[in-house]
Tab-separated table of C-alpha atoms in Angstrom:
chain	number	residue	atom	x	y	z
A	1	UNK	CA	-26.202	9.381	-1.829
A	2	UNK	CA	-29.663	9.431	-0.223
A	3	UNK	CA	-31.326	5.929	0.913
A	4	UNK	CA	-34.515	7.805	-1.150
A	5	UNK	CA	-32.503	7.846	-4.095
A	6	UNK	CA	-31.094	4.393	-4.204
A	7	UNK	CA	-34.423	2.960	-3.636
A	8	UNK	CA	-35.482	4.684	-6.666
A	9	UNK	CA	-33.285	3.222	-9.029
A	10	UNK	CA	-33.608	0.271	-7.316
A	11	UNK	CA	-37.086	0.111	-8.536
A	12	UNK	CA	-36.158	1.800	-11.664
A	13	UNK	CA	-33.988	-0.668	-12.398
A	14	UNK	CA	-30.796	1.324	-13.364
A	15	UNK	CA	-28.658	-1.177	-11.835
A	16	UNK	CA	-25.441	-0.295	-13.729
A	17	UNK	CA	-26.324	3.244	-13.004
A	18	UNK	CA	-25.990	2.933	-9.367
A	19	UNK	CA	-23.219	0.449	-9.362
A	20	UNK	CA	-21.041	3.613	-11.169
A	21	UNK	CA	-22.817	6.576	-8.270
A	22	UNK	CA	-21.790	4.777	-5.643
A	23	UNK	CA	-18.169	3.595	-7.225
A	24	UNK	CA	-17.479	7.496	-7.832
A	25	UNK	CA	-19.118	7.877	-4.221
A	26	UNK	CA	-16.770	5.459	-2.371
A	27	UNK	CA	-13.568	7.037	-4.391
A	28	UNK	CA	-14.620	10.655	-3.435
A	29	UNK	CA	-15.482	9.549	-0.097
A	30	UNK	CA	-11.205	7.918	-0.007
A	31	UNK	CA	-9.984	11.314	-1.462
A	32	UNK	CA	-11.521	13.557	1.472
A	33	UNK	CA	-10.188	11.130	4.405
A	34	UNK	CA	-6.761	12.593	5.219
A	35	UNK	CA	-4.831	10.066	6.908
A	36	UNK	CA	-3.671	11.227	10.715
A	37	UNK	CA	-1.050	9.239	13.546
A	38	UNK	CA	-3.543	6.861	14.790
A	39	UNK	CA	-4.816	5.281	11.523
A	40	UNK	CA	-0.602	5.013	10.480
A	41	UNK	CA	-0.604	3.536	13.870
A	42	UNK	CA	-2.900	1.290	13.675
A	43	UNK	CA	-1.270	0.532	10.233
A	44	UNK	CA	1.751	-0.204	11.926
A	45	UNK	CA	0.054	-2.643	14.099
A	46	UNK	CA	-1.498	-4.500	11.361
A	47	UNK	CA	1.072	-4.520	8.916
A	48	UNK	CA	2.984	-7.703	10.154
A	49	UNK	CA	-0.583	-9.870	10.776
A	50	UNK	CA	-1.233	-9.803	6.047
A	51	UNK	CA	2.250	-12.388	6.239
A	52	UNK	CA	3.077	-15.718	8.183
A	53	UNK	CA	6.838	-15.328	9.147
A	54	UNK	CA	8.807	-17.843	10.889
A	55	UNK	CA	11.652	-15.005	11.217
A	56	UNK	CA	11.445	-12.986	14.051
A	57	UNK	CA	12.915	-9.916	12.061
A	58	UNK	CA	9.760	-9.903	9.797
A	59	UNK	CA	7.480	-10.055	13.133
A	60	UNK	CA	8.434	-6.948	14.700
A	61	UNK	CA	9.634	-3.139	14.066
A	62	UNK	CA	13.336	-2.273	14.730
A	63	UNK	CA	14.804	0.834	15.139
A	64	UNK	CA	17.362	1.847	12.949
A	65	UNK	CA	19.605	4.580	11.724
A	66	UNK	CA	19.000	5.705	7.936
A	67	UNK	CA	20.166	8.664	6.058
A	68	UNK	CA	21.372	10.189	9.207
A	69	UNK	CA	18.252	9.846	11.398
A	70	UNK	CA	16.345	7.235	13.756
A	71	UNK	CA	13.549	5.425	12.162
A	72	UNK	CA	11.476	2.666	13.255
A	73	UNK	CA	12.026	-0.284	10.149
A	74	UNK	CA	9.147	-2.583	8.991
A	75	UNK	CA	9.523	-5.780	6.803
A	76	UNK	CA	7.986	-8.475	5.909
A	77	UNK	CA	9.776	-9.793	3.231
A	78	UNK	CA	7.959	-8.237	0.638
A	79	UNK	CA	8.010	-4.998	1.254
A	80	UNK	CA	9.450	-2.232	3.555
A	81	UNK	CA	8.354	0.972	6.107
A	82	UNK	CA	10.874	3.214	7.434
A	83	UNK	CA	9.236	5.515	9.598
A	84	UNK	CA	10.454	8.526	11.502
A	85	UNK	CA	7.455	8.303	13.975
A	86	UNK	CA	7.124	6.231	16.656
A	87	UNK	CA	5.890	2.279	17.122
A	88	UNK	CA	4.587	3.101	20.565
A	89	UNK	CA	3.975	0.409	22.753
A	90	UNK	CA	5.134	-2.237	20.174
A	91	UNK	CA	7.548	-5.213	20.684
A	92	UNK	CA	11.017	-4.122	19.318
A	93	UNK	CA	13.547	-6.282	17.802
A	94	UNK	CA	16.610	-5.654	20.082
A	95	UNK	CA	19.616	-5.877	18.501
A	96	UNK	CA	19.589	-3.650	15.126
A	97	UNK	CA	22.984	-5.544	14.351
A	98	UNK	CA	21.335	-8.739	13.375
A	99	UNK	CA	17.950	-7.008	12.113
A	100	UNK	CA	18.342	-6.698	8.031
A	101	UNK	CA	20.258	-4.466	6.495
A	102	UNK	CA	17.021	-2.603	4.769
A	103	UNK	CA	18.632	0.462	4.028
A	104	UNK	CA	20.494	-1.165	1.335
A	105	UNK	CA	17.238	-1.721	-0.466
A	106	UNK	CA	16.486	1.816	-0.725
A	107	UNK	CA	18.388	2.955	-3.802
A	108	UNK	CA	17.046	6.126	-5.683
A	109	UNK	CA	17.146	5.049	-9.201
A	110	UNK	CA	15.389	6.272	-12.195
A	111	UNK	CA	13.373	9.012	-12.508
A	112	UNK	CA	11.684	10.308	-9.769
A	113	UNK	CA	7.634	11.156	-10.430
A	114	UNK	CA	5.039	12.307	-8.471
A	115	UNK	CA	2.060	10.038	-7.551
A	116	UNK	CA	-1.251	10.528	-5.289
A	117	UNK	CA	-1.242	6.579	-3.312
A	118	UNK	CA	-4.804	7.724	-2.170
A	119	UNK	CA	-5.891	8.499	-5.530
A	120	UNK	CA	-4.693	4.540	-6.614
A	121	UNK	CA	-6.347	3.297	-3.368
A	122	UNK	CA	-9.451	5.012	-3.139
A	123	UNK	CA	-10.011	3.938	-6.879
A	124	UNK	CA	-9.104	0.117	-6.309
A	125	UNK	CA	-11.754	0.636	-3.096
A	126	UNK	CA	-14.458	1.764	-5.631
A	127	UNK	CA	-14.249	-1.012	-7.562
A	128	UNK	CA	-14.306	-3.349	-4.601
A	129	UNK	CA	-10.990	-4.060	-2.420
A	130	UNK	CA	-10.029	-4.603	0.750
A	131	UNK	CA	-7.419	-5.003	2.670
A	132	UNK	CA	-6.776	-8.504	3.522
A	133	UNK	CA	-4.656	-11.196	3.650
A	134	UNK	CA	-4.914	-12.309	0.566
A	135	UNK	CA	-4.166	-8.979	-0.996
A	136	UNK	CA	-0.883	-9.169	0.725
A	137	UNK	CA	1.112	-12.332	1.011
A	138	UNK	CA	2.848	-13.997	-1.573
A	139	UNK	CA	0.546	-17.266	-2.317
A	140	UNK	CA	-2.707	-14.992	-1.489
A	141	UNK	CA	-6.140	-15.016	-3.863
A	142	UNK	CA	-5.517	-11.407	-4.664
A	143	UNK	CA	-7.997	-9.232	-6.594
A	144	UNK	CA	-6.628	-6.108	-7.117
A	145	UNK	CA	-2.960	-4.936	-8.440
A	146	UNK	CA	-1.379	-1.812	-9.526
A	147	UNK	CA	0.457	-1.131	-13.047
A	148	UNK	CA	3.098	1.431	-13.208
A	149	UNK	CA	6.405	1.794	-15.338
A	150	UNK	CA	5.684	-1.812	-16.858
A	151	UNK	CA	5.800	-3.506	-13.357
A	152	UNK	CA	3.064	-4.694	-11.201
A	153	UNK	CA	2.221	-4.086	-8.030
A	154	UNK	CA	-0.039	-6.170	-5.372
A	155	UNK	CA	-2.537	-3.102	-3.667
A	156	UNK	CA	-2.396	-4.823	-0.507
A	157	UNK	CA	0.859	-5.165	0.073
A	158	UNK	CA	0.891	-0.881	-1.051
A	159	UNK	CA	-1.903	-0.520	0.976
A	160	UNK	CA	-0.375	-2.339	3.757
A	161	UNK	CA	2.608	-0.905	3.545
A	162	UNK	CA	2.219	2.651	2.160
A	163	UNK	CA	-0.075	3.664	5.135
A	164	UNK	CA	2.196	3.116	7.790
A	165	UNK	CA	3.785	6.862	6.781
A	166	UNK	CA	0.666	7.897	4.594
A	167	UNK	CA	0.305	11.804	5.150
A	168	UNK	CA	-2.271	12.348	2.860
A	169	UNK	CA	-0.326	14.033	0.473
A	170	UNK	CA	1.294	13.249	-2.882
A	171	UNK	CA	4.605	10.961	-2.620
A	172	UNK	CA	7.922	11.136	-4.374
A	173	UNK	CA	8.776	7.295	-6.323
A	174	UNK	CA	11.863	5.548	-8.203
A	175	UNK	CA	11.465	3.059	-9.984
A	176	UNK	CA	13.892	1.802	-12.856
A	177	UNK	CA	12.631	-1.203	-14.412
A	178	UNK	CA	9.701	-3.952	-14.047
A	179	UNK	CA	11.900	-6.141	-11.791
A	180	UNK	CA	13.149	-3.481	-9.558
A	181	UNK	CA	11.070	-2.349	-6.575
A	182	UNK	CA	9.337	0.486	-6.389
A	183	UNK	CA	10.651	3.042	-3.740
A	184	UNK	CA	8.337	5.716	-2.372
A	185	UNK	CA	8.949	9.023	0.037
A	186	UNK	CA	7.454	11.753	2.104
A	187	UNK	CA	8.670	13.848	4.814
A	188	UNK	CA	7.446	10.576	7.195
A	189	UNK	CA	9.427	8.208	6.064
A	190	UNK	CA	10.155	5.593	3.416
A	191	UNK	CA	8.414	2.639	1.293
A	192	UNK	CA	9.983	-0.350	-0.643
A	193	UNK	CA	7.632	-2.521	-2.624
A	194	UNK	CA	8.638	-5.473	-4.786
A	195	UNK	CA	6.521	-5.855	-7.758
A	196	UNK	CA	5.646	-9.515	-9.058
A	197	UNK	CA	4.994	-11.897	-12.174
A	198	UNK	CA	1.624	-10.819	-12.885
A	199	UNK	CA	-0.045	-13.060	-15.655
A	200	UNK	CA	-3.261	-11.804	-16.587
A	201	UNK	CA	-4.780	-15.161	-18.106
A	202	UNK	CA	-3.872	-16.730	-14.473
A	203	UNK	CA	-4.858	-14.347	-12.451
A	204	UNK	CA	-7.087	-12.396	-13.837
A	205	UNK	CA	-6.581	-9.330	-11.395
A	206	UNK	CA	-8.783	-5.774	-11.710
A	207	UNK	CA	-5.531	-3.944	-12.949
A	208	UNK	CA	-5.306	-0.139	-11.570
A	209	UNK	CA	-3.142	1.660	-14.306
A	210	UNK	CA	-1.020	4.218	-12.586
A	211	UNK	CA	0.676	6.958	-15.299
């Protein structure tokens, strides 16, 4: 939109009018930005810095062997990456034998739908989030949560999470139930996100409903 144009309705006065331009602006604007290796990289960087961990495991990526391939692993106790590219210049955890056993948390049940993760995110963007800490960890001020399949879903820790193998393109989820997590794939890699007690008097969250 065109500084002319703002300042028009500015003086105009069409507030509320504006507010909705430039909330369809900013979630048009998140729809054309396809995600590439150094923004997942970056991702990856980030992605333990949302929680405080005392356990080294939840600190740093491992590598791993799941479903018959070498991915690098990401936890942080509330959610999971598992990644077929590379950490790069990361600090690995060493010994895979003591790192958890993550794979076990990736179990395809229910039925598996279709859903655009930068459709959800560019949305929750337009009506004001960002990724921060307290969109992520467990005791956090969050804002912003997801509701799909009568679960719900922190956007941080999705956001977090979800772009450390974001391709760009649609992704393939499970989920069976509003206490079971929520697992998502692509051709990159894997995501496992635990939903939480959401209570709306308390919290008082903008909900994103996801069909």
């Amino acid at each position: 939109m065109q500084n002319t144009k703002i300042l028009e309705m500015l003086n105009n006065g069409q507030i509320e009018k504006l507010k909705i331009l430039i909330q369809e602006e900013i979630f048009l604007d998140g729809l054309k930005s396809k995600p590439n290796v150094k923004q997942r990289y970056a991702a990856m960087k980030k992605y333990f810095s949302y929680v405080k961990n005392v356990n080294t495991a939840c600190t740093m990526p491992c590598i791993i062997n799941f479903e018959g391939e070498m991915h690098t692993a990401f936890t942080n106790g509330y959610s999971i990456a598992l990644t077929k590219e590379t950490s790069g210049g990361m600090e690995l955890f060493k010994d895979p034998e003591k790192y958890f056993k993550v794979e076990k948390m990736v179990t395809y049940d229910g039925e598996a739908k279709e859903i655009d993760f930068n459709k959800v995110i560019s949305e929750a963007k337009s009506k004001g989030y960002k990724l921060k800490k307290s969109e992520v960890d467990g005791m956090g001020d969050f804002k912003y949560v997801f509701h799909y399949n009568n679960a719900y879903f922190k956007i941080g820790l999705l956001d977090a999470t979800y772009s450390i193998i974001n391709d760009g393109s649609k992704a393939t989820v499970w989920h069976s139930g509003k206490y079971a997590p929520m697992i998502i794939k692509n051709d990159l890699g894997v995501c496992v996100i635990l939903p939480f007690n959401y209570n709306k008097e308390k919290n008082g969250a903008t909900v994103i409903e996801v069909a």
